[in-house]
Amino acid sequence: MYLKSLELQGFKSFPDKIELKFNKGITAVVGPNGSGKSNIGDAMRWVMGEQSSKALRGEKMAGVIFHGTQTRPKAPFAQVTITIDNEDGALEYDSDTVSVSRKLYRNGDSFYMINGKEVNLKDIVELFMDTGLGRDGYSIIGQGRIADIVNGKSNDRREIFEEAAGISKFRSKKKEAEKKLAAAEDNLSRINDIMGEIEGRIGPLKAQAEKAEKFRVLDEEKRKLEVSVWVHKLNEYMSQIAGYEEKLSAVKKEYEVITQELESIEDDINDSFAKSAEKSELADSYKNQIHQVELENSQALSKIAVYENDISHLEDNILKLKEQISESNSSKYYLEAELKTRRQEFEELDEKKSKAAGSCRL
Ligand code: ATP
Ligand code: MG
């Protein structure tokens, strides 16, 4: 087993995605103070499940996300992936290459993955247990950590040696087994209590069980009877359905006949409508003609009234003229008598004259 590569994105001083490849042998990272050498170690510790922000030299876990500079914005998340060569099967994972990822968003959402499959923190911790890797492993020793180990308590040193000897796994399994044993013992004593209680209730429970058995038999009988009732009802319904179906087909036939009749009636109605429309057009034209004739009639009537008026005037005039004529006739009679008189007088005078003239010549 050996570390093949480390990929960082948005982690501490590494905003861009970078991949560090490690070959077999020793790899040294060299750089000036503050250039990010220890951040690489922190990334290793973090991806293997480190939960203490202090161990990562920060105050809060979100402090590992690149916090931006004057010229670069903050990163939305930090992601670290390590890829381990597992050809020797040192990791209990069925794959020649194992890659472990951890991703953390600013809102606190966090994900762990093994070979691209989402897993829990527990799976990561178990994967590295007793391999010397892992967040508590001795393979990552930070600045000043050697001095801590040498000057520390013997218990802390013991943990490191146990991890190196590969017995932490068994210790943890032992702890788990002890917990399970305690839980099983608890359950056993609870079951004993329950058994004691149940023994006291066996008598009444027996009576209840007999009752229950009776109920079960009767219930089964009831169910059988119910089933036969339902079968009977079903048969009745089936014959009713057959009757209804017959009626339905007769009604359907009737319906078809009526539909045809209805269609022919509708055709007749449509014809009648068309004819009625024609007739009403004709009636409209007759109405117009009548109106025209009435108009002409009323004009003629008013002309007649004018003519009648003229006639009555003319008749009046004729009467007047007749009167004048009769008046003239009577004056003509007098005038003729007068004329006769005058002619007689003239003739007498003319005679006298000629007598007078004859006497003169004499
Ligand atoms: P030394 O030689 O002194 O040990 P180093 O190379 O180990 O230095 P680190 O401690 O790895 O340096 O890196 C420190 C740098 O990382 C600091 O400049 C710090 O500003 C930067 N840094 C830490 N956390 C973040 C973050 N969240 N975002 C951006 N930069 C960060
Ligand atoms: Mg350093």
Short mmCIF file of C-alpha atoms and ligand atoms in Angstrom, two decimals:
data_model
loop_
_atom_site.label_atom_id
_atom_site.label_comp_id
_atom_site.label_asym_id
_atom_site.label_seq_id
_atom_site.Cartn_x
_atom_site.Cartn_y
_atom_site.Cartn_z
CA MET A 1 0.00 0.00 0.00
CA TYR A 2 1.30 3.43 -0.80
CA LEU A 3 -0.11 6.91 -1.33
CA LYS A 4 -0.38 7.60 -5.07
CA SER A 5 -1.85 11.09 -5.14
CA LEU A 6 -3.45 13.89 -3.21
CA GLU A 7 -5.97 16.19 -4.86
CA LEU A 8 -6.98 19.49 -3.26
CA GLN A 9 -9.58 22.06 -4.25
CA GLY A 10 -10.65 25.04 -2.15
CA PHE A 11 -8.70 23.64 0.86
CA LYS A 12 -6.89 26.27 2.94
CA SER A 13 -4.27 27.97 0.72
CA PHE A 14 -5.16 25.89 -2.39
CA PRO A 15 -8.14 27.55 -4.14
CA ASP A 16 -7.54 25.86 -7.49
CA LYS A 17 -7.76 22.16 -8.10
CA ILE A 18 -4.28 20.67 -7.84
CA GLU A 19 -3.01 17.12 -7.79
CA LEU A 20 0.17 16.05 -6.06
CA LYS A 21 1.51 12.71 -7.32
CA PHE A 22 3.70 10.60 -5.03
CA ASN A 23 5.94 7.94 -6.42
CA LYS A 24 7.37 5.05 -4.47
CA GLY A 25 10.17 6.28 -2.20
CA ILE A 26 10.38 9.57 -0.35
CA THR A 27 8.73 12.80 -1.47
CA ALA A 28 9.81 16.03 0.17
CA VAL A 29 7.79 19.25 -0.03
CA VAL A 30 10.00 22.29 0.19
CA GLY A 31 8.93 25.92 0.43
CA PRO A 32 9.30 29.14 2.38
CA ASN A 33 7.48 29.78 5.63
CA GLY A 34 3.75 30.15 5.17
CA SER A 35 3.76 28.67 1.67
CA GLY A 36 1.36 25.84 2.61
CA LYS A 37 3.56 22.81 3.38
CA SER A 38 1.76 21.99 6.62
CA ASN A 39 -1.61 22.58 4.87
CA ILE A 40 -0.82 19.49 2.77
CA GLY A 41 -0.45 17.42 5.95
CA ASP A 42 -3.65 18.97 7.29
CA ALA A 43 -5.42 17.95 4.08
CA MET A 44 -4.27 14.33 4.59
CA ARG A 45 -5.50 14.35 8.18
CA TRP A 46 -8.80 16.04 7.16
CA VAL A 47 -9.63 13.62 4.34
CA MET A 48 -9.09 10.69 6.70
CA GLY A 49 -11.87 12.03 8.95
CA GLU A 50 -10.23 14.47 11.38
CA GLN A 51 -13.03 16.08 13.48
CA SER A 52 -10.94 18.43 15.63
CA SER A 53 -10.45 21.85 14.04
CA LYS A 54 -7.66 22.43 16.59
CA ALA A 55 -5.75 19.44 15.17
CA LEU A 56 -6.09 21.20 11.81
CA ARG A 57 -4.70 24.40 13.30
CA GLY A 58 -7.98 26.29 12.98
CA GLU A 59 -10.88 27.50 15.10
CA LYS A 60 -13.85 26.20 13.16
CA MET A 61 -14.11 23.36 10.69
CA ALA A 62 -15.32 25.80 7.99
CA GLY A 63 -11.90 27.52 8.42
CA VAL A 64 -10.39 24.88 6.11
CA ILE A 65 -12.34 26.35 3.14
CA PHE A 66 -10.25 28.85 1.16
CA HIS A 67 -11.28 32.20 2.65
CA GLY A 68 -10.34 34.38 -0.32
CA THR A 69 -7.87 37.20 -0.80
CA GLN A 70 -8.14 40.79 -1.96
CA THR A 71 -8.06 39.58 -5.54
CA ARG A 72 -9.78 36.18 -5.31
CA PRO A 73 -13.27 35.36 -4.01
CA LYS A 74 -13.92 32.75 -1.30
CA ALA A 75 -14.27 29.12 -2.38
CA PRO A 76 -17.80 27.68 -1.91
CA PHE A 77 -16.42 24.35 -0.65
CA ALA A 78 -13.25 22.45 0.20
CA GLN A 79 -12.59 19.04 -1.29
CA VAL A 80 -9.67 16.68 -0.77
CA THR A 81 -9.15 13.26 -2.35
CA ILE A 82 -6.36 10.78 -1.62
CA THR A 83 -5.72 7.84 -3.89
CA ILE A 84 -4.03 4.81 -2.36
CA ASP A 85 -2.51 1.85 -4.16
CA ASN A 86 -4.05 -1.23 -2.51
CA GLU A 87 -2.63 -4.01 -4.66
CA ASP A 88 -1.28 -5.70 -1.51
CA GLY A 89 -4.80 -5.61 0.02
CA ALA A 90 -3.59 -3.76 3.13
CA LEU A 91 -6.87 -1.88 3.17
CA GLU A 92 -9.91 -4.07 3.72
CA TYR A 93 -11.53 -2.89 0.54
CA ASP A 94 -12.03 -4.99 -2.55
CA SER A 95 -10.20 -2.81 -5.05
CA ASP A 96 -6.58 -2.35 -6.22
CA THR A 97 -6.94 1.41 -5.97
CA VAL A 98 -8.87 3.12 -3.20
CA SER A 99 -9.68 6.79 -3.36
CA VAL A 100 -11.15 8.56 -0.36
CA SER A 101 -12.80 11.98 -0.63
CA ARG A 102 -14.17 14.52 1.78
CA LYS A 103 -16.13 17.60 0.78
CA LEU A 104 -17.38 20.42 3.00
CA TYR A 105 -19.65 23.31 2.02
CA ARG A 106 -19.84 26.66 3.80
CA ASN A 107 -23.37 25.83 5.09
CA GLY A 108 -21.92 22.80 6.93
CA ASP A 109 -23.06 20.11 4.47
CA SER A 110 -20.36 17.47 4.35
CA PHE A 111 -19.83 14.26 2.38
CA TYR A 112 -17.41 11.33 2.52
CA MET A 113 -16.83 9.03 -0.42
CA ILE A 114 -14.88 5.84 -1.06
CA ASN A 115 -14.25 5.19 -4.74
CA GLY A 116 -16.99 7.71 -5.67
CA LYS A 117 -19.62 6.06 -3.43
CA GLU A 118 -21.04 8.13 -0.57
CA VAL A 119 -20.20 6.62 2.83
CA ASN A 120 -20.28 7.58 6.53
CA LEU A 121 -17.39 8.85 8.62
CA LYS A 122 -17.45 5.50 10.48
CA ASP A 123 -16.62 3.66 7.23
CA ILE A 124 -13.58 5.89 6.65
CA VAL A 125 -12.33 5.42 10.21
CA GLU A 126 -12.76 1.62 9.96
CA LEU A 127 -11.01 1.55 6.57
CA PHE A 128 -7.83 3.05 8.02
CA MET A 129 -7.96 1.36 11.43
CA ASP A 130 -4.72 -0.51 12.27
CA THR A 131 -3.01 0.57 9.09
CA GLY A 132 -1.03 3.38 10.70
CA LEU A 133 -3.01 5.77 8.51
CA GLY A 134 -6.17 7.49 9.73
CA ARG A 135 -6.78 10.61 11.74
CA ASP A 136 -5.20 9.09 14.88
CA GLY A 137 -2.51 7.20 12.99
CA TYR A 138 1.18 7.67 13.63
CA SER A 139 1.91 8.16 9.95
CA ILE A 140 1.00 11.87 10.11
CA ILE A 141 3.17 13.62 12.61
CA GLY A 142 2.76 17.37 12.55
CA GLN A 143 5.19 20.11 13.51
CA GLY A 144 6.09 19.82 17.20
CA ARG A 145 4.23 16.51 17.57
CA ILE A 146 7.39 14.45 18.27
CA ALA A 147 8.10 16.61 21.31
CA ASP A 148 4.45 16.11 22.43
CA ILE A 149 4.81 12.33 22.15
CA VAL A 150 8.10 12.21 24.03
CA ASN A 151 6.92 14.52 26.82
CA GLY A 152 3.31 13.26 26.87
CA LYS A 153 1.51 10.85 29.18
CA SER A 154 2.32 7.16 28.91
CA ASN A 155 -1.34 6.43 27.99
CA ASP A 156 -1.11 8.64 24.85
CA ARG A 157 2.15 6.93 23.84
CA ARG A 158 0.54 3.56 24.46
CA GLU A 159 -2.27 4.44 21.98
CA ILE A 160 0.30 5.22 19.30
CA PHE A 161 2.16 1.95 19.86
CA GLU A 162 -1.10 -0.03 19.90
CA GLU A 163 -2.09 1.55 16.58
CA ALA A 164 1.37 0.64 15.17
CA ALA A 165 1.06 -2.93 16.45
CA GLY A 166 -2.38 -3.21 14.81
CA ILE A 167 -4.26 -4.01 17.99
CA SER A 168 -6.48 -0.92 18.09
CA LYS A 169 -8.88 -2.65 15.78
CA PHE A 170 -9.22 -5.55 18.20
CA ARG A 171 -9.47 -3.16 21.13
CA SER A 172 -12.29 -1.31 19.39
CA LYS A 173 -13.97 -4.58 18.40
CA LYS A 174 -13.61 -5.75 22.00
CA LYS A 175 -15.26 -2.55 23.23
CA GLU A 176 -18.09 -3.03 20.75
CA ALA A 177 -18.51 -6.69 21.77
CA GLU A 178 -18.57 -5.68 25.45
CA LYS A 179 -21.26 -3.13 24.70
CA LYS A 180 -23.28 -5.77 22.81
CA LEU A 181 -22.79 -8.24 25.71
CA ALA A 182 -24.04 -5.67 28.23
CA ALA A 183 -27.06 -4.96 26.02
CA ALA A 184 -27.74 -8.72 25.66
CA GLU A 185 -27.50 -9.15 29.45
CA ASP A 186 -29.95 -6.30 29.89
CA ASN A 187 -32.32 -7.94 27.44
CA LEU A 188 -31.98 -11.31 29.21
CA SER A 189 -32.88 -9.87 32.60
CA ARG A 190 -35.84 -8.01 31.03
CA ILE A 191 -37.01 -11.27 29.42
CA ASN A 192 -36.72 -13.08 32.78
CA ASP A 193 -38.89 -10.39 34.34
CA ILE A 194 -41.43 -10.74 31.56
CA MET A 195 -41.41 -14.54 31.87
CA GLY A 196 -42.14 -14.27 35.61
CA GLU A 197 -45.04 -11.99 34.86
CA ILE A 198 -46.31 -14.25 32.08
CA GLU A 199 -46.21 -17.40 34.23
CA GLY A 200 -48.71 -15.77 36.61
CA ARG A 201 -50.99 -14.99 33.72
CA ILE A 202 -50.90 -18.48 32.11
CA GLY A 203 -54.21 -19.65 33.76
CA PRO A 204 -56.39 -16.75 32.58
CA LEU A 205 -54.54 -16.73 29.26
CA LYS A 206 -55.47 -20.42 28.73
CA ALA A 207 -59.17 -19.58 29.20
CA GLN A 208 -58.71 -16.65 26.84
CA ALA A 209 -56.94 -18.90 24.32
CA GLU A 210 -59.88 -21.37 24.40
CA LYS A 211 -62.25 -18.48 23.84
CA ALA A 212 -60.04 -17.23 21.06
CA GLU A 213 -60.02 -20.70 19.45
CA LYS A 214 -63.84 -20.83 19.66
CA PHE A 215 -63.99 -17.39 18.17
CA ARG A 216 -61.62 -18.46 15.39
CA VAL A 217 -63.80 -21.53 14.52
CA LEU A 218 -66.99 -19.46 14.57
CA ASP A 219 -65.32 -16.68 12.65
CA GLU A 220 -64.20 -19.17 9.99
CA GLU A 221 -67.76 -20.55 9.77
CA LYS A 222 -69.09 -17.00 9.52
CA ARG A 223 -66.62 -16.26 6.76
CA LYS A 224 -67.65 -19.41 4.84
CA LEU A 225 -71.31 -18.42 5.21
CA GLU A 226 -70.51 -14.89 4.14
CA VAL A 227 -68.68 -16.28 1.12
CA SER A 228 -71.67 -18.46 0.13
CA VAL A 229 -73.99 -15.45 0.61
CA TRP A 230 -71.71 -13.42 -1.59
CA VAL A 231 -71.54 -16.19 -4.20
CA HIS A 232 -75.35 -16.35 -4.20
CA LYS A 233 -75.58 -12.57 -4.50
CA LEU A 234 -72.97 -12.64 -7.22
CA ASN A 235 -75.00 -15.17 -9.24
CA GLU A 236 -78.10 -13.05 -8.78
CA TYR A 237 -76.23 -9.96 -9.90
CA MET A 238 -74.78 -11.86 -12.87
CA SER A 239 -78.24 -12.92 -14.08
CA GLN A 240 -79.48 -9.36 -13.47
CA ILE A 241 -76.54 -8.09 -15.51
CA ALA A 242 -77.38 -10.55 -18.33
CA GLY A 243 -81.01 -9.30 -18.31
CA TYR A 244 -79.82 -5.69 -18.32
CA GLU A 245 -77.42 -6.45 -21.15
CA GLU A 246 -80.29 -7.91 -23.25
CA LYS A 247 -82.39 -4.86 -22.49
CA LEU A 248 -79.46 -2.68 -23.27
CA SER A 249 -78.93 -4.24 -26.69
CA ALA A 250 -82.68 -3.87 -27.48
CA VAL A 251 -82.57 -0.25 -26.32
CA LYS A 252 -79.42 0.25 -28.40
CA LYS A 253 -81.23 -1.04 -31.51
CA GLU A 254 -84.21 1.20 -30.74
CA TYR A 255 -81.82 4.02 -30.19
CA GLU A 256 -80.25 3.41 -33.60
CA VAL A 257 -83.69 3.43 -35.30
CA ILE A 258 -84.68 6.58 -33.44
CA THR A 259 -81.34 8.14 -34.32
CA GLN A 260 -81.94 7.42 -38.01
CA GLU A 261 -85.48 8.82 -37.77
CA LEU A 262 -84.14 11.79 -35.94
CA GLU A 263 -81.56 12.32 -38.66
CA SER A 264 -84.23 12.22 -41.40
CA ILE A 265 -86.42 14.58 -39.31
CA GLU A 266 -83.45 16.84 -38.92
CA ASP A 267 -82.95 16.74 -42.71
CA ASP A 268 -86.65 17.64 -43.16
CA ILE A 269 -86.30 20.40 -40.64
CA ASN A 270 -83.26 21.70 -42.45
CA ASP A 271 -85.19 21.60 -45.77
CA SER A 272 -88.16 23.32 -44.15
CA PHE A 273 -85.81 25.90 -42.70
CA ALA A 274 -84.32 26.50 -46.15
CA LYS A 275 -87.80 26.76 -47.70
CA SER A 276 -89.04 28.96 -44.90
CA ALA A 277 -86.03 31.20 -45.48
CA GLU A 278 -86.89 31.39 -49.19
CA LYS A 279 -90.57 32.12 -48.39
CA SER A 280 -89.70 34.74 -45.88
CA GLU A 281 -87.44 36.35 -48.49
CA LEU A 282 -90.38 36.26 -50.90
CA ALA A 283 -92.70 37.62 -48.20
CA ASP A 284 -90.23 40.42 -47.58
CA SER A 285 -90.19 41.29 -51.28
CA TYR A 286 -94.06 41.19 -51.34
CA LYS A 287 -94.12 43.38 -48.27
CA ASN A 288 -91.84 45.85 -50.05
CA GLN A 289 -94.08 45.76 -53.09
CA ILE A 290 -97.22 46.25 -50.93
CA HIS A 291 -95.50 49.09 -49.19
CA GLN A 292 -94.63 50.61 -52.57
CA VAL A 293 -98.24 50.18 -53.80
CA GLU A 294 -99.57 51.66 -50.56
CA LEU A 295 -97.23 54.57 -51.00
CA GLU A 296 -98.35 55.07 -54.57
CA ASN A 297 -101.99 54.61 -53.44
CA SER A 298 -101.67 57.26 -50.77
CA GLN A 299 -99.97 59.56 -53.27
CA ALA A 300 -102.88 58.90 -55.72
CA LEU A 301 -105.40 59.51 -52.91
CA SER A 302 -103.81 62.83 -52.09
CA LYS A 303 -103.83 63.71 -55.81
CA ILE A 304 -107.55 62.67 -55.96
CA ALA A 305 -108.24 64.92 -52.98
CA VAL A 306 -106.49 67.77 -54.82
CA TYR A 307 -108.49 66.98 -58.00
CA GLU A 308 -111.76 66.75 -56.02
CA ASN A 309 -110.97 70.09 -54.53
CA ASP A 310 -110.28 71.46 -58.02
CA ILE A 311 -113.54 69.91 -59.29
CA SER A 312 -115.57 71.48 -56.49
CA HIS A 313 -113.92 74.83 -57.29
CA LEU A 314 -114.68 74.36 -60.97
CA GLU A 315 -118.28 73.34 -60.21
CA ASP A 316 -118.61 76.48 -58.13
CA ASN A 317 -117.18 78.46 -61.04
CA ILE A 318 -119.59 76.70 -63.50
CA LEU A 319 -122.54 77.57 -61.25
CA LYS A 320 -121.36 81.14 -61.06
CA LEU A 321 -120.86 81.21 -64.83
CA LYS A 322 -124.32 79.63 -65.35
CA GLU A 323 -125.81 82.32 -63.13
CA GLN A 324 -123.89 84.95 -65.09
CA ILE A 325 -125.11 83.34 -68.37
CA SER A 326 -128.74 83.37 -67.17
CA GLU A 327 -128.23 86.93 -65.98
CA SER A 328 -126.76 87.78 -69.40
CA ASN A 329 -129.65 85.99 -71.13
CA SER A 330 -132.22 88.08 -69.28
CA SER A 331 -130.28 91.27 -70.01
CA LYS A 332 -130.01 90.11 -73.67
CA TYR A 333 -133.82 89.83 -73.75
CA TYR A 334 -134.22 93.35 -72.39
CA LEU A 335 -131.49 94.63 -74.65
CA GLU A 336 -133.13 92.96 -77.71
CA ALA A 337 -136.47 94.52 -76.73
CA GLU A 338 -134.67 97.77 -76.21
CA LEU A 339 -132.89 97.27 -79.57
CA LYS A 340 -136.24 96.56 -81.23
CA THR A 341 -137.73 99.65 -79.70
CA ARG A 342 -134.74 101.67 -80.69
CA ARG A 343 -134.86 100.25 -84.26
CA GLN A 344 -138.56 101.14 -84.49
CA GLU A 345 -137.75 104.56 -83.14
CA PHE A 346 -134.86 104.79 -85.66
CA GLU A 347 -137.05 103.63 -88.47
CA GLU A 348 -139.76 106.17 -87.46
CA LEU A 349 -137.16 108.83 -87.21
CA ASP A 350 -135.62 107.76 -90.54
CA GLU A 351 -139.09 107.90 -92.06
CA LYS A 352 -139.78 111.27 -90.59
CA LYS A 353 -136.39 112.39 -91.86
CA SER A 354 -136.99 111.22 -95.39
CA LYS A 355 -140.45 112.82 -95.29
CA ALA A 356 -138.85 115.95 -94.04
CA ALA A 357 -136.24 115.85 -96.81
CA GLY A 358 -138.94 115.31 -99.52
CA SER A 359 -140.89 118.31 -98.31
CA CYS A 360 -137.73 120.43 -98.37
CA ARG A 361 -137.05 119.60 -102.09
CA LEU A 362 -140.35 120.69 -102.83
P1 ATP B 1 6.02 27.03 7.89
O1 ATP B 1 7.26 26.81 7.07
O2 ATP B 1 6.09 28.30 8.67
O3 ATP B 1 5.60 25.87 8.68
P2 ATP B 1 4.06 26.28 5.95
O4 ATP B 1 4.64 26.22 4.58
O5 ATP B 1 3.84 25.04 6.68
O6 ATP B 1 4.86 27.32 6.83
P3 ATP B 1 1.28 26.58 6.26
O7 ATP B 1 1.16 26.69 7.73
O8 ATP B 1 0.97 25.28 5.62
O9 ATP B 1 2.70 27.06 5.80
O10 ATP B 1 0.38 27.62 5.56
C1 ATP B 1 -0.01 28.82 6.15
C2 ATP B 1 -0.67 29.67 5.12
O11 ATP B 1 -1.93 29.09 4.74
C3 ATP B 1 -0.95 31.03 5.68
O12 ATP B 1 -0.46 32.00 4.73
C4 ATP B 1 -2.44 31.11 5.77
O13 ATP B 1 -2.90 32.43 5.42
C5 ATP B 1 -2.85 30.14 4.72
N1 ATP B 1 -4.21 29.63 5.00
C6 ATP B 1 -4.59 28.87 6.03
N2 ATP B 1 -5.92 28.65 5.98
C7 ATP B 1 -6.39 29.30 4.87
C8 ATP B 1 -7.67 29.47 4.27
N3 ATP B 1 -8.78 28.92 4.79
N4 ATP B 1 -7.76 30.22 3.15
C9 ATP B 1 -6.66 30.78 2.60
N5 ATP B 1 -5.45 30.65 3.10
C10 ATP B 1 -5.29 29.93 4.24
MG MG B 2 4.52 24.31 8.56
#
